[in-house]
Amino acid sequence: MQNSEAMALTAALLAVAGDLTQRINEGVVARGFTDIRPAHGFAFARLAPGGATVTDLAVHLGVTKQAASQLVDEIVRKGYAERRPHPGDARARLIVLTERGWACTRAAEAAAAEVVGAWAEVLDEGELRVLREGLLRIAPYGPLRPSW
């Protein structure tokens, strides 16, 4: 692949990622979660499976522990998450989503489905499947990090 082709692919991937993030956020806001921003969604993606410590979240987001702690303070204050004792480490706290956090996560999933569904107007089902499979081979588990 030529450098110019690599740069064109890079620009296209970044443009799609930015548009996807913006449109998911707009969908979340339209569903009534008006005090949320994309960084919260990236945090929710890490918290959703079963919670995480502030350190886990910092690594996932690619930020300092202090920045992750501030984000946790914010989502706890807004009712999207809560701190619980960590089952395996008495010194740590586990951050888990509340019902409101899960509802916001479901709103983001619905918004994402709408965006990807619109891609079907541009790409056929087979092309979407190839795109998904190729991207999953390149970056199977993320991490999902905000780009700002």
Short mmCIF file of C-alpha atoms in Angstrom, two decimals:
data_model
loop_
_atom_site.label_atom_id
_atom_site.label_comp_id
_atom_site.label_asym_id
_atom_site.label_seq_id
_atom_site.Cartn_x
_atom_site.Cartn_y
_atom_site.Cartn_z
CA MET A 1 0.00 0.00 0.00
CA GLN A 2 1.33 3.41 -0.96
CA ASN A 3 1.67 6.14 1.67
CA SER A 4 -1.09 8.16 0.01
CA GLU A 5 -3.44 5.15 0.11
CA ALA A 6 -2.59 4.56 3.77
CA MET A 7 -3.32 8.21 4.58
CA ALA A 8 -6.61 8.08 2.68
CA LEU A 9 -7.64 4.97 4.63
CA THR A 10 -6.56 6.58 7.89
CA ALA A 11 -8.56 9.72 7.14
CA ALA A 12 -11.62 7.69 6.20
CA LEU A 13 -11.48 5.57 9.37
CA LEU A 14 -11.06 8.63 11.58
CA ALA A 15 -13.92 10.41 9.81
CA VAL A 16 -16.23 7.40 10.26
CA ALA A 17 -15.25 7.03 13.92
CA GLY A 18 -15.85 10.72 14.60
CA ASP A 19 -19.19 10.70 12.81
CA LEU A 20 -20.25 7.52 14.59
CA THR A 21 -19.36 8.97 18.00
CA GLN A 22 -21.22 12.20 17.28
CA ARG A 23 -24.32 10.46 15.95
CA ILE A 24 -24.47 8.01 18.86
CA ASN A 25 -24.17 10.93 21.27
CA GLU A 26 -26.95 12.79 19.45
CA GLY A 27 -29.12 9.66 19.70
CA VAL A 28 -28.43 9.32 23.42
CA VAL A 29 -29.31 12.98 24.00
CA ALA A 30 -32.48 12.60 21.89
CA ARG A 31 -33.48 9.69 24.16
CA GLY A 32 -33.42 11.99 27.19
CA PHE A 33 -29.87 11.64 28.51
CA THR A 34 -28.98 15.30 28.11
CA ASP A 35 -26.26 15.45 30.77
CA ILE A 36 -24.04 12.92 29.01
CA ARG A 37 -21.07 13.39 26.69
CA PRO A 38 -19.13 10.89 24.58
CA ALA A 39 -16.40 10.40 27.21
CA HIS A 40 -19.08 8.98 29.52
CA GLY A 41 -20.05 6.45 26.87
CA PHE A 42 -16.46 5.30 26.47
CA ALA A 43 -16.34 4.80 30.26
CA PHE A 44 -19.68 2.96 30.27
CA ALA A 45 -18.28 0.53 27.68
CA ARG A 46 -15.64 -0.53 30.21
CA LEU A 47 -17.96 -0.51 33.21
CA ALA A 48 -20.79 -2.44 31.54
CA PRO A 49 -19.43 -6.00 31.68
CA GLY A 50 -19.19 -6.10 35.47
CA GLY A 51 -17.65 -2.94 36.79
CA ALA A 52 -14.09 -1.71 36.99
CA THR A 53 -11.74 0.10 39.31
CA VAL A 54 -10.64 3.66 38.64
CA THR A 55 -7.26 2.26 37.59
CA ASP A 56 -8.90 -0.14 35.12
CA LEU A 57 -10.93 2.73 33.71
CA ALA A 58 -7.86 4.97 33.40
CA VAL A 59 -6.04 2.30 31.39
CA HIS A 60 -9.09 1.73 29.19
CA LEU A 61 -9.52 5.44 28.46
CA GLY A 62 -5.82 6.18 28.15
CA VAL A 63 -5.95 8.88 30.83
CA THR A 64 -4.40 9.43 34.24
CA LYS A 65 -5.96 7.91 37.35
CA GLN A 66 -6.81 11.45 38.46
CA ALA A 67 -8.73 12.14 35.23
CA ALA A 68 -10.54 8.80 35.51
CA SER A 69 -11.38 9.56 39.14
CA GLN A 70 -12.88 12.91 38.15
CA LEU A 71 -14.96 11.21 35.46
CA VAL A 72 -16.15 8.63 37.99
CA ASP A 73 -17.05 11.39 40.47
CA GLU A 74 -19.13 13.01 37.72
CA ILE A 75 -21.03 9.91 36.63
CA VAL A 76 -21.66 8.90 40.25
CA ARG A 77 -22.99 12.40 41.03
CA LYS A 78 -25.29 12.20 37.98
CA GLY A 79 -26.61 8.79 39.04
CA TYR A 80 -25.11 6.69 36.23
CA ALA A 81 -22.73 4.67 38.40
CA GLU A 82 -22.02 3.81 42.00
CA ARG A 83 -19.01 2.76 44.03
CA ARG A 84 -19.10 -0.63 45.75
CA PRO A 85 -16.58 -2.58 47.78
CA HIS A 86 -14.31 -4.59 45.47
CA PRO A 87 -14.97 -8.31 46.02
CA GLY A 88 -11.32 -9.27 45.57
CA ASP A 89 -9.43 -6.27 46.96
CA ALA A 90 -10.43 -4.60 50.22
CA ARG A 91 -8.40 -1.50 49.30
CA ALA A 92 -10.17 -0.93 45.98
CA ARG A 93 -13.64 0.25 45.04
CA LEU A 94 -15.57 -1.26 42.15
CA ILE A 95 -17.41 1.23 39.93
CA VAL A 96 -20.61 -0.27 38.50
CA LEU A 97 -23.42 1.10 36.39
CA THR A 98 -26.73 1.89 38.07
CA GLU A 99 -30.07 1.24 36.38
CA ARG A 100 -29.81 4.76 34.92
CA GLY A 101 -26.34 3.89 33.56
CA TRP A 102 -27.69 0.72 32.00
CA ALA A 103 -30.62 2.65 30.48
CA CYS A 104 -28.18 5.12 28.95
CA THR A 105 -26.09 2.23 27.63
CA ARG A 106 -29.19 0.72 26.00
CA ALA A 107 -29.97 4.13 24.46
CA ALA A 108 -26.44 4.24 23.01
CA GLU A 109 -26.85 0.72 21.61
CA ALA A 110 -30.13 1.72 19.94
CA ALA A 111 -28.53 4.86 18.50
CA ALA A 112 -25.57 2.83 17.23
CA ALA A 113 -27.93 0.35 15.57
CA GLU A 114 -29.65 3.24 13.77
CA VAL A 115 -26.35 4.62 12.51
CA VAL A 116 -25.06 1.26 11.34
CA GLY A 117 -28.47 0.53 9.83
CA ALA A 118 -28.11 3.67 7.72
CA TRP A 119 -24.79 2.34 6.45
CA ALA A 120 -26.82 -0.44 4.80
CA GLU A 121 -28.03 2.21 2.36
CA VAL A 122 -24.42 2.61 1.20
CA LEU A 123 -23.00 -0.89 1.69
CA ASP A 124 -24.86 -4.14 1.14
CA GLU A 125 -25.14 -6.79 3.86
CA GLY A 126 -22.09 -8.70 2.64
CA GLU A 127 -19.94 -5.58 2.54
CA LEU A 128 -21.02 -4.67 6.09
CA ARG A 129 -20.15 -8.17 7.30
CA VAL A 130 -16.70 -8.02 5.62
CA LEU A 131 -16.10 -4.57 7.13
CA ARG A 132 -17.07 -5.74 10.63
CA GLU A 133 -15.01 -8.93 10.39
CA GLY A 134 -11.95 -7.10 9.07
CA LEU A 135 -12.08 -4.42 11.74
CA LEU A 136 -12.53 -7.06 14.46
CA ARG A 137 -9.41 -8.87 13.23
CA ILE A 138 -7.42 -5.63 13.42
CA ALA A 139 -8.67 -4.48 16.83
CA PRO A 140 -10.69 -7.29 18.41
CA TYR A 141 -11.16 -5.82 21.88
CA GLY A 142 -10.45 -2.10 21.66
CA PRO A 143 -9.74 -0.41 23.93
CA LEU A 144 -12.42 2.15 23.22
CA ARG A 145 -10.78 5.49 23.81
CA PRO A 146 -12.09 8.97 23.25
CA SER A 147 -10.24 10.79 20.51
CA TRP A 148 -10.10 14.18 22.20
#
